[in-house]
Amino acid sequence: MTLNSLPAWPALQTHYDAIRDERLRDWFAPQNDTTPSRAERLTFDGGGISIDFSKNRVTEATLKLLVELAQQAKVADKRDAVFAGDIVNVTEHRAVLHTALRSTDDNSPFQKEIRAEKAKMATFANKVRDGSWTGYTGKRIRHVVNIGIGGSDLGPKMVVHALQHLAQPGLDTHFVSNVDGADIYNVLKGLNAEETLAIVVSKTFTTLETMTNARSMREWFVKSGCPEEALSKHFVGVSANPEEVVKFGIAKENVFEMWDWVGGRYSLWSTVGLSIVISVGPENFEKLLAGAHAMDEHFRTAPFERNLPVLMGMIGIWYRDFFESQSVMVAPYSQAMRYLSSYLQQLEMESNGKSARLDGTMVDYPTAAVIWGEPGTNGQHAFYQMLHQGPTMIPIDFIAVLTPEHPLIDHHAKLLANCFAQSEALMLGRTMEEAKKVAGPGKEELATHLSFPGNRPTTTIILDALTPETLGAVIALYEHKVLVQGAVWDINSFDQWGVELGKILGKVVEADITSDKADPAKHDSSTSALIARAQAALKGL
Ligand code: F6P
């Protein structure tokens, strides 16, 4: 059965035709005193956070139909299959068990292995944090460099920065991902090798960028004076391929294991999060896991009508498949959460940016939206112009943190005011009549420029404070949103075949750039010309 043949789909289409021209500002018009407000009716709690969905272009009838679509698409069965450890990643024949990494249930799969690696991480992290793990000259570690890319970088990097207020003083964490030598070069030039620890994180331990950076880092240690036999004090590895880690030269006891049932973009909860554990300590890492677990439990047990990941996922489908909106902007009004949108790009677009259905047929409806964003208020002074007055509707997720993690209360009031004012302005807009008044007598020609269409949908995620628990809940919320959408779109959210072709051709092109005997006929004329230019430039170096 295809998506469009589920009964809720045509019902949603009819409903869309009926309400697409209705206006949020009318839906917010005051009702009689006894009726709960739209905000009260459409704000829901779960997993320790709260979400106000009321500024979305949905009525209760829309949500009812979207919930029916989720039920008809068997989202609950697909969710339960993930939690149970079934082989849901069918194209790679793997289970998908990131939820087991934060489970407190002894009967949840792989608890023995998970707990053993967590204990090993905690012991190691504590030694780095208390200074008993020293470098080759006996000095304590002051810098940790996480070398990884994609899921082995984006999650830990986002969390370490988001929880910076809990970081161990005097211990800095750096992230190197790009094969562009400028990345590692610029990080290392500020560091002292004697006080630096490298964590090489790669599920496969074959990724070009990570292996290239790891080798350059090893050379840097040796050139800086670290004897080969002391490198084990400066290198640890995280991988599902421990043999390769040892072959690279990392001591066996310094290898932290992860598993093929943890997807790269879902892996920050595993040993991939070692940099997080070192930065904020094992207890805070446990709290992060607990926050995610609270969201897991909410997702597993709350009725769909007030289930946060289900509602977020289904409202996303409403915009993507019925309004045909192309992208979603995510704006945490939190500088600490500045890397959230890059993390979500991989989570959502690598998971659901697909066209093949599980049965191998092609979809005939849009799947993942483009995810992008910047923290507020920065984005307001860059691209919000388009969000307010451009011809395209772009749904937005705002994240508001009610209490700051710093003492500058005056800043915080302004920050929150801006977040809430933006969603109000986007919803209300400004009619031509109102714009004429603003323009003033004799200047009516300005009115079109001063008018705002409004009716622009926003969701506001509300955290009481930015804690490991609330952060864990937000991340798990988006993970499950992806699961819900993938389940409805009937795609495999857990493979990533789309990254392979570029990797294969990358090796061919690299060989041609670095060889004298490149055959120009092998490539199209554009690629051949680009290779020739690179060869000419590199020859002179
Ligand atoms: O190329 C994409 C990808 O495989 C991601 O899915 C993954 O997170 C990233 O590369 C890094 O992979 P690894 O952890 O194996 O180095």
Coordinates of C-alpha atoms and ligand atoms in Angstrom, one line a residue:
M1 CA 0.0 0.0 0.0
T2 CA 1.5 3.4 -0.9
L3 CA 1.1 6.5 1.2
N4 CA -1.3 8.3 -1.1
S5 CA -3.6 5.3 -0.9
L6 CA -4.0 5.5 2.9
P7 CA -7.5 6.9 3.5
A8 CA -6.2 9.9 5.6
W9 CA -4.2 11.2 2.7
P10 CA -7.0 12.3 0.4
A11 CA -8.9 13.4 3.5
L12 CA -5.9 15.7 4.3
Q13 CA -5.8 16.9 0.7
T14 CA -9.5 17.9 0.9
H15 CA -8.9 19.5 4.3
Y16 CA -5.9 21.4 3.0
D17 CA -8.0 22.8 0.1
A18 CA -10.5 24.0 2.7
I19 CA -8.2 25.7 5.1
R20 CA -5.1 26.8 3.2
D21 CA -6.4 30.4 2.9
E22 CA -7.4 30.6 6.5
R23 CA -5.4 33.0 8.7
L24 CA -3.7 32.3 11.9
R25 CA -4.6 35.7 13.2
D26 CA -8.3 34.9 12.9
W27 CA -7.7 31.6 14.7
F28 CA -6.1 33.5 17.6
A29 CA -9.1 35.9 17.8
P30 CA -10.3 35.9 21.5
Q31 CA -13.0 33.3 22.2
N32 CA -15.4 33.4 25.1
D33 CA -13.9 33.2 28.6
T34 CA -14.7 29.6 29.3
T35 CA -12.9 28.2 26.2
P36 CA -9.2 27.3 26.7
S37 CA -7.1 29.5 24.5
R38 CA -5.6 28.2 21.2
A39 CA -2.2 28.4 22.9
E40 CA -3.5 26.3 25.9
R41 CA -5.1 23.8 23.5
L42 CA -2.0 23.4 21.3
T43 CA 0.8 23.4 23.8
F44 CA 2.0 20.0 25.0
D45 CA 4.6 18.7 27.5
G46 CA 6.7 15.6 27.3
G47 CA 10.2 14.4 28.4
G48 CA 10.8 17.5 30.5
I49 CA 10.2 20.0 27.7
S50 CA 7.2 21.8 26.3
I51 CA 6.2 22.7 22.8
D52 CA 3.8 25.4 21.7
F53 CA 2.4 24.3 18.3
S54 CA -0.3 27.0 18.2
K55 CA 1.3 29.2 15.7
N56 CA 1.2 26.5 13.1
R57 CA -1.3 26.4 10.3
V58 CA -3.2 23.5 11.8
T59 CA -6.6 23.2 13.5
E60 CA -7.6 20.4 15.8
A61 CA -9.2 18.8 12.7
T62 CA -5.8 18.9 10.9
L63 CA -4.1 17.3 13.9
K64 CA -6.8 14.6 14.1
L65 CA -6.3 13.7 10.4
L66 CA -2.5 13.8 10.7
V67 CA -2.7 11.4 13.7
E68 CA -4.9 9.1 11.6
L69 CA -2.3 9.2 8.8
A70 CA 0.4 8.2 11.3
Q71 CA -1.8 5.4 12.6
Q72 CA -2.6 4.1 9.1
A73 CA 1.1 4.3 8.2
K74 CA 1.8 2.1 11.3
V75 CA 4.1 4.5 12.9
A76 CA 3.6 2.8 16.3
D77 CA 4.6 -0.7 14.9
K78 CA 7.7 0.8 13.3
R79 CA 8.7 2.7 16.4
D80 CA 8.3 -0.5 18.5
A81 CA 10.4 -2.4 16.0
V82 CA 13.2 0.1 16.5
F83 CA 13.1 -0.1 20.3
A84 CA 12.9 -3.9 20.2
G85 CA 16.1 -4.2 18.2
D86 CA 14.5 -5.6 15.0
I87 CA 16.5 -5.4 11.8
V88 CA 14.8 -2.2 10.6
N89 CA 17.8 -1.0 8.6
V90 CA 17.0 -3.6 6.0
T91 CA 19.5 -2.5 3.3
E92 CA 22.4 -2.9 5.7
H93 CA 20.8 -5.7 7.7
R94 CA 21.2 -3.9 11.0
A95 CA 19.3 -3.1 14.1
V96 CA 19.0 0.5 15.1
L97 CA 19.5 0.7 18.9
H98 CA 20.6 4.2 19.9
T99 CA 17.7 4.1 22.4
A100 CA 19.3 1.1 24.2
L101 CA 22.3 3.4 24.9
R102 CA 20.2 5.5 27.2
S103 CA 17.9 2.8 28.6
T104 CA 17.7 2.0 32.3
D105 CA 16.1 -1.3 31.7
D106 CA 18.4 -4.3 32.4
N107 CA 16.4 -6.3 29.8
S108 CA 17.0 -3.8 27.0
P109 CA 19.4 -5.2 24.3
F110 CA 23.2 -5.1 24.8
Q111 CA 23.1 -3.6 28.3
K112 CA 26.2 -5.6 29.4
E113 CA 28.3 -4.2 26.5
I114 CA 26.9 -0.7 26.8
R115 CA 27.5 -0.5 30.6
A116 CA 31.0 -1.9 30.3
E117 CA 32.0 0.7 27.7
K118 CA 30.4 3.5 29.7
A119 CA 32.3 2.5 32.8
K120 CA 35.5 2.4 30.8
M121 CA 34.8 5.9 29.4
A122 CA 34.0 7.3 32.9
T123 CA 37.3 5.9 34.3
F124 CA 39.3 7.3 31.5
A125 CA 37.5 10.7 31.5
N126 CA 38.0 11.0 35.2
K127 CA 41.8 10.4 34.9
V128 CA 42.0 13.1 32.2
R129 CA 39.9 15.5 34.3
D130 CA 41.7 15.0 37.6
G131 CA 45.2 15.2 35.9
S132 CA 46.3 11.7 36.7
W133 CA 46.4 10.9 32.9
T134 CA 49.5 12.7 31.8
G135 CA 51.3 13.3 28.5
Y136 CA 54.8 12.2 27.6
T137 CA 56.5 14.7 29.8
G138 CA 54.3 14.1 32.8
K139 CA 52.1 17.2 32.2
R140 CA 48.3 17.0 32.7
I141 CA 46.1 17.2 29.6
R142 CA 44.7 20.6 28.8
H143 CA 43.5 20.1 25.3
V144 CA 41.4 17.4 23.8
V145 CA 41.1 17.2 20.0
N146 CA 38.2 15.1 18.6
I147 CA 39.1 13.9 15.1
G148 CA 36.0 12.7 13.2
I149 CA 33.5 13.7 10.6
G150 CA 29.7 13.5 10.2
G151 CA 28.2 11.6 13.1
S152 CA 31.6 11.2 14.6
D153 CA 31.9 15.0 14.9
L154 CA 28.6 16.9 14.7
G155 CA 26.8 15.4 17.7
P156 CA 29.7 15.6 20.2
K157 CA 30.6 19.1 18.9
M158 CA 27.1 20.4 19.3
V159 CA 26.7 19.0 22.8
V160 CA 30.2 20.0 24.1
H161 CA 29.4 23.6 23.0
A162 CA 25.8 23.5 24.3
L163 CA 27.1 22.4 27.7
Q164 CA 30.1 24.7 27.8
H165 CA 28.9 26.2 31.1
L166 CA 29.5 22.8 32.7
A167 CA 32.9 22.2 31.1
Q168 CA 35.9 21.4 33.3
P169 CA 37.9 24.7 33.6
G170 CA 41.3 24.5 32.1
L171 CA 40.4 21.7 29.7
D172 CA 39.5 22.8 26.2
T173 CA 37.9 20.6 23.6
H174 CA 38.6 21.1 19.9
F175 CA 37.0 19.5 16.9
V176 CA 38.7 18.7 13.6
S177 CA 36.7 17.2 10.8
N178 CA 37.5 18.7 7.4
V179 CA 40.1 17.1 5.1
D180 CA 41.0 20.7 4.3
G181 CA 44.4 20.9 6.1
A182 CA 43.5 24.4 7.3
D183 CA 41.2 22.8 9.8
I184 CA 43.8 20.7 11.7
Y185 CA 46.6 23.1 11.0
N186 CA 44.8 26.0 12.7
V187 CA 43.7 24.0 15.7
L188 CA 47.2 22.5 16.3
K189 CA 49.2 25.7 15.9
G190 CA 47.7 26.9 19.1
L191 CA 48.4 23.8 21.1
N192 CA 51.3 22.2 23.1
A193 CA 51.7 18.5 22.2
E194 CA 52.7 17.6 25.8
E195 CA 49.3 18.7 27.0
T196 CA 47.2 17.4 24.1
L197 CA 45.1 14.3 23.8
A198 CA 43.7 13.1 20.4
I199 CA 40.5 11.1 20.2
V200 CA 40.1 9.5 16.7
V201 CA 36.5 8.7 16.2
S202 CA 35.3 6.7 13.3
K203 CA 32.7 4.0 13.2
T204 CA 34.4 2.4 10.2
F205 CA 37.9 3.7 10.8
T206 CA 38.3 4.0 7.0
T207 CA 36.9 7.5 6.5
L208 CA 39.2 9.5 4.3
E209 CA 39.0 12.8 6.2
T210 CA 39.4 11.2 9.6
M211 CA 42.3 8.9 8.6
T212 CA 44.1 11.8 6.9
N213 CA 43.7 14.0 9.9
A214 CA 44.7 11.3 12.3
R215 CA 47.9 10.6 10.4
S216 CA 48.8 14.4 10.3
M217 CA 48.1 14.6 14.1
R218 CA 50.5 11.6 14.7
E219 CA 53.2 13.3 12.7
W220 CA 52.6 16.5 14.6
F221 CA 53.1 14.7 18.0
V222 CA 56.3 13.1 16.7
K223 CA 57.7 16.3 15.2
S224 CA 56.8 18.1 18.5
G225 CA 59.1 15.6 20.4
C226 CA 56.8 12.9 21.5
P227 CA 58.7 9.6 21.3
E228 CA 56.8 6.9 19.2
E229 CA 56.5 4.7 22.3
A230 CA 54.8 7.4 24.2
L231 CA 52.1 8.1 21.6
S232 CA 49.7 5.8 23.5
K233 CA 49.5 8.6 26.1
H234 CA 48.2 10.9 23.5
F235 CA 45.9 8.8 21.2
V236 CA 42.7 7.0 21.9
G237 CA 40.3 5.6 19.3
V238 CA 36.6 5.1 19.1
S239 CA 35.3 2.6 16.5
A240 CA 33.2 -0.4 15.6
N241 CA 36.3 -1.7 13.8
P242 CA 38.8 -2.1 16.7
E243 CA 41.3 -4.1 14.6
E244 CA 41.8 -1.2 12.3
V245 CA 42.3 1.2 15.3
V246 CA 45.1 -1.1 16.6
K247 CA 46.6 -1.3 13.1
F248 CA 46.7 2.5 13.0
G249 CA 48.9 2.3 16.1
I250 CA 46.6 3.0 18.9
A251 CA 47.1 0.8 22.0
K252 CA 44.5 -1.9 22.4
E253 CA 43.6 -0.7 25.9
N254 CA 42.9 2.8 24.5
V255 CA 40.2 1.6 22.1
F256 CA 36.6 2.4 23.0
E257 CA 34.1 0.2 21.2
M258 CA 30.9 1.1 19.4
W259 CA 28.7 -1.2 17.5
D260 CA 27.2 -1.6 14.0
W261 CA 23.7 -1.2 15.6
V262 CA 24.5 2.4 16.4
G263 CA 24.1 4.7 13.3
G264 CA 26.8 7.4 12.9
R265 CA 24.3 10.2 13.2
Y266 CA 22.6 8.6 16.2
S267 CA 25.9 7.8 18.0
L268 CA 26.7 10.7 20.4
W269 CA 25.1 8.6 23.2
S270 CA 27.8 5.9 22.7
T271 CA 31.6 6.0 23.1
V272 CA 31.5 8.5 20.2
G273 CA 30.5 10.9 23.1
L274 CA 33.9 10.4 24.8
S275 CA 34.8 14.1 24.3
I276 CA 31.5 15.1 26.0
V277 CA 32.3 12.8 29.0
I278 CA 35.7 14.3 29.3
S279 CA 34.4 17.9 29.0
V280 CA 31.4 17.8 31.3
G281 CA 32.1 14.7 33.3
P282 CA 30.5 11.3 33.5
E283 CA 27.6 12.5 35.8
N284 CA 26.5 15.1 33.3
F285 CA 26.8 12.6 30.5
E286 CA 24.4 10.3 32.4
K287 CA 22.0 13.2 32.8
L288 CA 22.1 13.8 29.0
L289 CA 21.3 10.1 28.5
A290 CA 18.5 10.4 31.1
G291 CA 17.0 13.4 29.3
A292 CA 17.0 11.5 26.1
H293 CA 15.5 8.4 27.8
A294 CA 12.7 10.6 29.2
M295 CA 11.8 11.6 25.7
D296 CA 12.1 7.9 24.5
E297 CA 9.5 7.0 27.2
H298 CA 7.2 9.8 26.2
F299 CA 7.5 8.8 22.5
R300 CA 6.8 5.2 23.4
T301 CA 3.9 5.7 25.7
A302 CA 2.1 9.1 25.1
P303 CA -1.0 9.0 22.9
F304 CA -0.3 10.3 19.4
E305 CA -2.6 13.3 20.0
R306 CA -0.1 14.7 22.5
N307 CA 3.0 12.9 21.5
L308 CA 5.7 15.5 20.8
P309 CA 7.8 13.7 18.2
V310 CA 4.7 12.4 16.5
L311 CA 3.1 15.9 16.3
M312 CA 6.4 17.5 15.2
G313 CA 6.9 14.9 12.5
M314 CA 3.4 15.0 11.2
I315 CA 3.2 18.8 11.1
G316 CA 6.4 18.6 9.2
I317 CA 4.8 16.2 6.7
W318 CA 1.8 18.6 6.5
Y319 CA 4.0 21.4 5.3
R320 CA 6.3 19.3 3.1
D321 CA 3.7 17.2 1.3
F322 CA 0.7 19.4 1.3
F323 CA 2.0 23.0 1.4
E324 CA 5.1 21.7 -0.6
S325 CA 7.4 23.8 1.5
Q326 CA 11.0 23.1 0.7
S327 CA 12.9 23.8 3.9
V328 CA 12.6 24.2 7.7
M329 CA 14.6 26.8 9.6
V330 CA 15.7 25.9 13.1
A331 CA 16.7 28.8 15.3
P332 CA 17.7 28.1 18.9
Y333 CA 17.6 31.4 20.8
S334 CA 20.7 30.2 22.5
Q335 CA 24.3 30.9 21.5
A336 CA 25.4 27.7 23.2
M337 CA 23.2 25.7 20.9
R338 CA 24.8 27.3 17.8
Y339 CA 25.8 24.0 16.2
L340 CA 22.3 22.5 16.5
S341 CA 21.2 23.1 12.9
S342 CA 24.4 21.6 11.4
Y343 CA 23.8 18.5 13.6
L344 CA 20.2 18.4 12.5
Q345 CA 21.1 18.7 8.9
Q346 CA 22.9 15.3 9.0
L347 CA 20.2 13.8 11.3
E348 CA 17.3 14.8 9.1
M349 CA 18.7 15.0 5.6
E350 CA 21.0 11.9 5.7
S351 CA 18.2 10.0 7.3
N352 CA 15.2 11.0 5.2
G353 CA 16.7 12.6 2.0
K354 CA 15.7 9.5 0.0
S355 CA 13.5 8.5 -2.9
A356 CA 13.4 4.7 -2.6
R357 CA 10.7 3.2 -0.6
L358 CA 11.3 0.1 1.6
D359 CA 9.9 -2.2 -1.1
G360 CA 12.3 -0.7 -3.7
T361 CA 9.7 1.4 -5.6
M362 CA 10.2 5.1 -5.9
V363 CA 8.2 7.7 -3.9
D364 CA 5.9 10.0 -5.7
Y365 CA 5.7 12.6 -2.9
P366 CA 8.4 14.9 -1.3
T367 CA 10.5 13.5 1.5
A368 CA 13.0 15.3 3.8
A369 CA 13.0 19.1 3.8
V370 CA 16.2 21.1 3.7
I371 CA 17.2 22.0 7.3
W372 CA 19.1 25.1 8.0
G373 CA 19.4 27.8 10.6
E374 CA 21.4 30.1 12.8
P375 CA 21.0 31.0 16.5
G376 CA 18.8 33.9 17.3
T377 CA 19.2 36.8 17.4
N378 CA 22.0 36.6 14.7
G379 CA 19.7 35.3 12.0
Q380 CA 17.3 38.3 12.5
H381 CA 20.0 40.6 11.0
A382 CA 20.8 38.3 8.1
F383 CA 18.0 36.3 6.5
Y384 CA 14.8 36.9 8.5
Q385 CA 13.9 39.6 5.9
M386 CA 13.1 36.7 3.5
L387 CA 11.2 34.8 6.2
H388 CA 8.9 37.7 6.8
Q389 CA 8.4 39.1 3.2
G390 CA 9.8 36.6 0.7
P391 CA 7.1 34.9 -1.4
T392 CA 8.0 31.5 0.0
M393 CA 6.6 30.1 3.3
I394 CA 9.4 28.6 5.4
P395 CA 8.2 26.8 8.6
I396 CA 10.4 27.6 11.6
D397 CA 11.3 25.8 14.9
F398 CA 12.3 28.3 17.6
I399 CA 13.9 27.1 20.7
A400 CA 13.5 29.3 23.8
V401 CA 15.5 28.7 27.0
L402 CA 13.7 30.4 29.9
T403 CA 16.5 30.8 32.4
P404 CA 20.1 31.6 31.2
E405 CA 23.2 29.7 32.1
H406 CA 25.0 33.0 32.8
P407 CA 24.3 35.9 35.1
L408 CA 23.5 38.6 32.4
I409 CA 19.7 38.7 33.0
D410 CA 19.3 41.9 31.0
H411 CA 20.6 40.2 27.9
H412 CA 18.3 37.3 28.5
A413 CA 15.1 39.3 28.7
K414 CA 16.0 40.9 25.3
L415 CA 16.9 37.5 23.9
L416 CA 13.5 35.9 24.9
A417 CA 11.6 39.0 23.8
N418 CA 13.1 38.8 20.4
C419 CA 12.3 35.1 20.1
F420 CA 8.6 35.6 21.0
A421 CA 8.3 38.8 19.0
Q422 CA 9.5 37.1 15.9
S423 CA 6.9 34.3 16.1
E424 CA 4.2 36.9 16.8
A425 CA 5.2 39.1 13.8
L426 CA 5.5 36.1 11.5
M427 CA 2.1 34.9 12.5
L428 CA 0.3 38.3 12.5
G429 CA 2.0 40.0 9.5
R430 CA 0.8 43.4 8.6
T431 CA -2.2 44.0 6.3
M432 CA -2.2 46.6 3.5
E433 CA -4.6 48.7 5.6
E434 CA -2.2 48.6 8.6
A435 CA 0.8 49.3 6.3
K436 CA -0.9 52.4 4.9
K437 CA -1.3 53.8 8.4
V438 CA 2.3 53.0 9.2
A439 CA 3.4 54.7 5.9
G440 CA 1.5 57.9 6.8
P441 CA -0.5 60.3 4.8
G442 CA 0.9 61.0 1.3
K443 CA 3.2 58.0 1.4
E444 CA 0.7 55.2 0.6
E445 CA 3.0 54.0 -2.2
L446 CA 5.3 52.6 0.5
A447 CA 2.5 50.4 1.8
T448 CA 3.3 47.3 -0.3
H449 CA 6.9 47.5 1.0
L450 CA 5.7 47.8 4.6
S451 CA 3.1 45.1 4.4
F452 CA 3.8 41.6 5.7
P453 CA 1.8 38.5 4.5
G454 CA 1.9 36.9 8.0
N455 CA 0.5 33.4 8.4
R456 CA 4.0 32.1 8.5
P457 CA 4.1 29.0 10.8
T458 CA 6.4 28.6 13.8
T459 CA 6.8 26.0 16.5
T460 CA 8.3 27.1 19.8
I461 CA 10.1 24.5 21.9
I462 CA 10.5 25.7 25.4
L463 CA 13.2 24.6 27.9
D464 CA 13.1 25.8 31.5
A465 CA 16.9 25.9 31.3
L466 CA 19.7 24.5 29.2
T467 CA 20.7 21.4 31.2
P468 CA 22.1 18.1 30.1
E469 CA 18.6 16.6 30.6
T470 CA 16.7 19.1 28.5
L471 CA 19.4 19.0 25.8
G472 CA 19.1 15.2 25.7
A473 CA 15.4 15.5 25.4
V474 CA 15.6 18.0 22.5
I475 CA 18.0 15.8 20.6
A476 CA 15.9 12.7 21.1
L477 CA 12.8 14.7 20.1
Y478 CA 14.4 15.3 16.7
E479 CA 15.7 11.8 16.4
H480 CA 12.1 10.5 16.8
K481 CA 10.6 13.2 14.6
V482 CA 12.9 11.7 11.9
L483 CA 11.7 8.2 12.7
V484 CA 8.0 9.2 12.5
Q485 CA 8.5 11.0 9.1
G486 CA 10.6 8.1 7.7
A487 CA 7.9 5.6 8.8
V488 CA 5.2 7.6 7.1
W489 CA 7.2 8.2 3.9
D490 CA 8.0 4.4 4.0
I491 CA 11.7 4.9 3.6
N492 CA 14.8 3.5 5.4
S493 CA 15.9 6.4 7.7
F494 CA 19.0 4.5 8.8
D495 CA 21.1 3.9 5.7
Q496 CA 23.0 6.5 3.6
W497 CA 23.8 5.1 0.2
G498 CA 23.7 8.6 -1.3
V499 CA 27.1 9.4 0.1
E500 CA 28.9 6.5 -1.7
L501 CA 29.1 7.6 -5.3
G502 CA 31.0 10.8 -4.5
K503 CA 33.4 8.9 -2.3
I504 CA 34.2 6.4 -5.1
L505 CA 34.7 9.1 -7.7
G506 CA 36.7 11.2 -5.1
K507 CA 39.3 8.4 -5.0
V508 CA 39.5 8.2 -8.8
V509 CA 39.9 12.0 -9.1
E510 CA 42.5 12.1 -6.3
A511 CA 44.5 9.5 -8.1
D512 CA 44.3 11.5 -11.3
I513 CA 45.3 14.8 -9.6
T514 CA 48.3 13.2 -8.0
S515 CA 49.5 11.2 -11.0
D516 CA 51.3 12.4 -14.1
K517 CA 49.5 10.0 -16.3
A518 CA 45.9 11.2 -15.8
D519 CA 43.8 10.1 -18.8
P520 CA 41.7 13.2 -19.8
A521 CA 39.3 10.9 -21.7
K522 CA 38.3 9.2 -18.4
H523 CA 36.3 12.2 -17.3
D524 CA 33.9 14.7 -18.8
S525 CA 35.6 17.8 -20.2
S526 CA 34.7 20.0 -17.2
T527 CA 36.1 17.5 -14.7
S528 CA 39.3 16.9 -16.8
A529 CA 39.9 20.7 -17.1
L530 CA 39.5 21.1 -13.3
I531 CA 41.9 18.2 -12.6
A532 CA 44.4 19.8 -15.0
R533 CA 44.2 23.1 -13.2
A534 CA 44.7 21.4 -9.8
Q535 CA 47.7 19.5 -11.1
A536 CA 49.3 22.7 -12.4
A537 CA 48.7 24.4 -9.1
L538 CA 50.0 21.6 -6.9
K539 CA 53.1 21.0 -9.1
G540 CA 54.5 24.4 -8.0
L541 CA 54.2 23.5 -4.3
Ligands
F6P1 O1 29.9 9.6 4.6 C1 28.8 9.6 5.5 C2 29.2 9.0 6.8 O2 29.2 7.6 6.6 C3 28.2 9.3 7.9 O3 27.1 8.6 7.8 C4 29.0 9.1 9.1 O4 28.5 9.7 10.2 C5 30.3 9.7 8.6 O5 30.4 9.4 7.3 C6 31.6 9.3 9.4 O6 31.8 7.9 9.3 P1 32.8 7.2 10.3 O7 32.3 7.4 11.7 O8 32.7 5.8 9.9 O9 34.1 7.8 10.1

